[in-house]
Amino acid sequence: MILIKALLLYLLACGLGVADEAVLTEIAARLAKTPIAQGDFHQHKQLKILHKPLVSKGTFTYDQSKGVIWKTLTPVVSLLLVNESKLLTGQGEQAVPAAFGKVFKAMLGGDLAALTDGFNIAGTDQKTSWQLELSPKDEMLKKIISTMLLSGDTELRWLEIREAAGNVTRISFDNVTHPLQLTEEQEADFERLSP
């Protein structure tokens, strides 16, 4: 949930300068661009006040037209549903600025151009992998998050969020697939986001 709130705050102040547009274009060209992506995530949240990281595992489903299902399976089962206008958790529903959905589309749907609406970006593209570093221009946001690091190949494989307070969240994405259609359970979860 902290990850979602941090990304939301990032998007409230859009403004970007791309360090190397050619690199971003090269990376975007390699990413799988399909209407549906799903897989597993493994998240480590290192808080400055704790010696051991908080570890969670789960699954995600991205649907280009419906949003994202973020299902934590351990240590506590929880469900987060996000589309371009709503964020739904076990604690209820929250309105979401339209720009918020762009981050998920960019990261999970292979649409890196959407990131250029809100971030300063620097990146490298190597033969078998790529890396991007995103940083906010807005001074208020810099007080919350210093940088986001993304890396992958034909998929986003790793995301790190470094908070200004020193906390770090690292998420790895595994077993990413691109099914032709959603399961009945996934359809039912997305139905909860419908008006």
Tab-separated table of C-alpha atoms in Angstrom, residues 16-188:
chain	number	residue	atom	x	y	z
A	16	LEU	CA	9.971	15.302	-17.274
A	17	GLY	CA	13.245	15.648	-19.073
A	18	VAL	CA	14.472	12.469	-20.716
A	19	ALA	CA	18.237	12.084	-20.471
A	20	ASP	CA	18.517	10.013	-23.629
A	21	GLU	CA	15.365	9.620	-25.668
A	22	ALA	CA	17.077	7.129	-28.004
A	23	VAL	CA	17.783	4.758	-25.087
A	24	LEU	CA	14.166	4.941	-23.945
A	25	THR	CA	12.984	4.196	-27.486
A	26	GLU	CA	15.348	1.206	-27.758
A	27	ILE	CA	14.176	-0.226	-24.437
A	28	ALA	CA	10.511	0.301	-25.298
A	29	ALA	CA	11.010	-1.522	-28.608
A	30	ARG	CA	12.160	-4.695	-26.805
A	31	LEU	CA	9.394	-4.839	-24.232
A	32	ALA	CA	6.523	-7.261	-24.732
A	33	LYS	CA	3.411	-5.231	-25.532
A	34	THR	CA	0.321	-7.337	-25.067
A	35	PRO	CA	-3.100	-6.525	-23.616
A	36	ILE	CA	-2.618	-8.894	-20.661
A	37	ALA	CA	0.412	-9.642	-18.485
A	38	GLN	CA	0.481	-11.693	-15.308
A	39	GLY	CA	3.067	-13.210	-13.022
A	40	ASP	CA	4.482	-13.459	-9.538
A	41	PHE	CA	6.073	-10.773	-7.394
A	42	HIS	CA	8.452	-10.991	-4.464
A	43	GLN	CA	8.711	-7.798	-2.391
A	44	HIS	CA	11.286	-6.781	0.232
A	45	LYS	CA	10.575	-3.612	2.200
A	46	GLN	CA	13.586	-2.498	4.228
A	47	LEU	CA	12.590	0.038	6.873
A	48	LYS	CA	15.340	1.995	8.621
A	49	ILE	CA	13.837	1.142	11.997
A	50	LEU	CA	13.900	-2.645	11.404
A	51	HIS	CA	16.890	-4.962	11.101
A	52	LYS	CA	15.106	-7.450	8.839
A	53	PRO	CA	13.077	-6.576	5.752
A	54	LEU	CA	9.330	-7.082	5.529
A	55	VAL	CA	8.874	-9.763	2.880
A	56	SER	CA	5.729	-10.445	0.894
A	57	LYS	CA	4.892	-12.578	-2.121
A	58	GLY	CA	1.972	-12.686	-4.459
A	59	THR	CA	0.660	-12.391	-7.984
A	60	PHE	CA	-0.204	-9.552	-10.317
A	61	THR	CA	-2.434	-9.277	-13.358
A	62	TYR	CA	-2.321	-6.339	-15.750
A	63	ASP	CA	-5.100	-5.804	-18.279
A	64	GLN	CA	-4.626	-2.883	-20.654
A	65	SER	CA	-8.275	-1.845	-20.548
A	66	LYS	CA	-9.220	-2.857	-16.983
A	67	GLY	CA	-6.274	-2.108	-14.695
A	68	VAL	CA	-4.147	-4.084	-12.257
A	69	ILE	CA	-4.841	-6.819	-9.723
A	70	TRP	CA	-2.117	-6.909	-7.035
A	71	LYS	CA	-2.760	-9.947	-4.837
A	72	THR	CA	-0.504	-10.494	-1.817
A	73	LEU	CA	-0.508	-14.146	-0.745
A	74	THR	CA	2.042	-14.136	2.114
A	75	PRO	CA	2.501	-13.250	4.909
A	76	VAL	CA	-1.057	-11.801	4.911
A	77	VAL	CA	-3.541	-12.267	2.083
A	78	SER	CA	-4.697	-8.944	0.626
A	79	LEU	CA	-6.046	-7.630	-2.640
A	80	LEU	CA	-5.405	-4.298	-4.323
A	81	LEU	CA	-7.307	-3.353	-7.477
A	82	VAL	CA	-6.323	-0.293	-9.519
A	83	ASN	CA	-7.634	1.277	-12.702
A	84	GLU	CA	-7.347	4.791	-14.091
A	85	SER	CA	-9.943	6.216	-11.708
A	86	LYS	CA	-10.159	3.933	-8.655
A	87	LEU	CA	-8.008	2.173	-6.101
A	88	LEU	CA	-9.832	-0.539	-4.157
A	89	THR	CA	-8.417	-2.310	-1.090
A	90	GLY	CA	-9.849	-4.179	1.856
A	91	GLN	CA	-10.115	-0.785	3.580
A	92	GLY	CA	-12.361	0.618	0.856
A	93	GLU	CA	-12.271	2.630	-2.345
A	94	GLN	CA	-10.259	5.727	-3.132
A	95	ALA	CA	-10.432	8.018	-6.152
A	96	VAL	CA	-7.271	7.992	-8.269
A	97	PRO	CA	-5.993	10.724	-10.584
A	98	ALA	CA	-5.987	9.551	-14.207
A	99	ALA	CA	-2.183	9.817	-14.379
A	100	PHE	CA	-1.846	7.122	-11.697
A	101	GLY	CA	-2.911	4.381	-14.099
A	102	LYS	CA	-0.144	5.398	-16.466
A	103	VAL	CA	2.563	4.082	-14.150
A	104	PHE	CA	1.108	0.593	-14.167
A	105	LYS	CA	0.553	0.686	-17.904
A	106	ALA	CA	4.132	1.798	-18.401
A	107	MET	CA	5.721	-0.713	-16.050
A	108	LEU	CA	3.567	-3.783	-16.622
A	109	GLY	CA	2.262	-3.114	-20.126
A	110	GLY	CA	5.536	-2.124	-21.757
A	111	ASP	CA	4.492	1.467	-22.484
A	112	LEU	CA	7.533	3.417	-21.309
A	113	ALA	CA	6.457	6.539	-23.189
A	114	ALA	CA	3.808	7.017	-20.487
A	115	LEU	CA	6.600	7.523	-17.929
A	116	THR	CA	7.783	10.613	-19.757
A	117	ASP	CA	4.731	12.469	-18.466
A	118	GLY	CA	6.026	12.595	-14.928
A	119	PHE	CA	9.675	11.665	-14.412
A	120	ASN	CA	13.245	12.653	-15.135
A	121	ILE	CA	14.691	9.514	-16.709
A	122	ALA	CA	18.216	8.239	-17.245
A	123	GLY	CA	18.844	4.809	-18.709
A	124	THR	CA	21.153	2.261	-20.225
A	125	ASP	CA	20.357	-0.417	-22.773
A	126	GLN	CA	22.691	-3.377	-23.009
A	127	LYS	CA	22.498	-6.412	-25.239
A	128	THR	CA	20.525	-8.609	-22.835
A	129	SER	CA	19.164	-6.149	-20.275
A	130	TRP	CA	18.191	-2.547	-19.624
A	131	GLN	CA	18.005	-0.219	-16.638
A	132	LEU	CA	16.127	3.011	-16.009
A	133	GLU	CA	16.449	5.486	-13.159
A	134	LEU	CA	13.460	7.732	-12.519
A	135	SER	CA	13.637	10.771	-10.295
A	136	PRO	CA	11.088	13.458	-9.475
A	137	LYS	CA	11.523	17.074	-10.479
A	138	ASP	CA	8.968	18.329	-7.986
A	139	GLU	CA	10.638	19.451	-4.732
A	140	MET	CA	7.804	18.154	-2.546
A	141	LEU	CA	8.042	14.690	-4.078
A	142	LYS	CA	11.816	14.629	-3.659
A	143	LYS	CA	11.166	14.815	0.085
A	144	ILE	CA	9.261	11.518	-0.136
A	145	ILE	CA	11.066	9.448	-2.781
A	146	SER	CA	14.547	10.006	-4.109
A	147	THR	CA	14.621	7.547	-7.027
A	148	MET	CA	12.985	4.554	-8.641
A	149	LEU	CA	15.140	2.004	-10.451
A	150	LEU	CA	13.674	-0.356	-13.046
A	151	SER	CA	15.420	-3.128	-14.952
A	152	GLY	CA	14.484	-5.975	-17.216
A	153	ASP	CA	14.795	-7.618	-20.595
A	154	THR	CA	11.652	-8.135	-22.669
A	155	GLU	CA	9.735	-7.675	-19.383
A	156	LEU	CA	10.077	-5.561	-16.281
A	157	ARG	CA	12.005	-7.885	-13.933
A	158	TRP	CA	12.977	-5.656	-11.014
A	159	LEU	CA	11.816	-2.421	-9.392
A	160	GLU	CA	13.454	-0.560	-6.516
A	161	ILE	CA	11.952	2.458	-4.792
A	162	ARG	CA	14.311	4.499	-2.637
A	163	GLU	CA	12.527	6.786	-0.225
A	164	ALA	CA	14.075	10.021	0.971
A	165	ALA	CA	13.696	8.768	4.574
A	166	GLY	CA	16.023	5.856	3.801
A	167	ASN	CA	13.454	3.083	3.389
A	168	VAL	CA	13.883	0.883	0.301
A	169	THR	CA	11.335	-1.357	-1.441
A	170	ARG	CA	12.606	-3.969	-3.895
A	171	ILE	CA	10.197	-5.955	-6.056
A	172	SER	CA	11.141	-8.749	-8.433
A	173	PHE	CA	8.751	-10.017	-11.117
A	174	ASP	CA	8.909	-13.684	-12.164
A	175	ASN	CA	6.989	-16.180	-14.280
A	176	VAL	CA	5.549	-13.393	-16.438
A	177	THR	CA	3.127	-14.654	-19.082
A	178	HIS	CA	0.775	-13.059	-21.582
A	179	PRO	CA	-2.466	-15.064	-21.745
A	180	LEU	CA	-4.999	-14.369	-24.450
A	181	GLN	CA	-7.799	-13.863	-21.929
A	182	LEU	CA	-8.452	-13.407	-18.231
A	183	THR	CA	-9.599	-16.216	-15.951
A	184	GLU	CA	-13.093	-16.101	-14.431
A	185	GLU	CA	-11.558	-15.146	-11.067
A	186	GLN	CA	-9.618	-12.263	-12.643
A	187	GLU	CA	-12.737	-11.061	-14.474
A	188	ALA	CA	-14.648	-11.131	-11.168
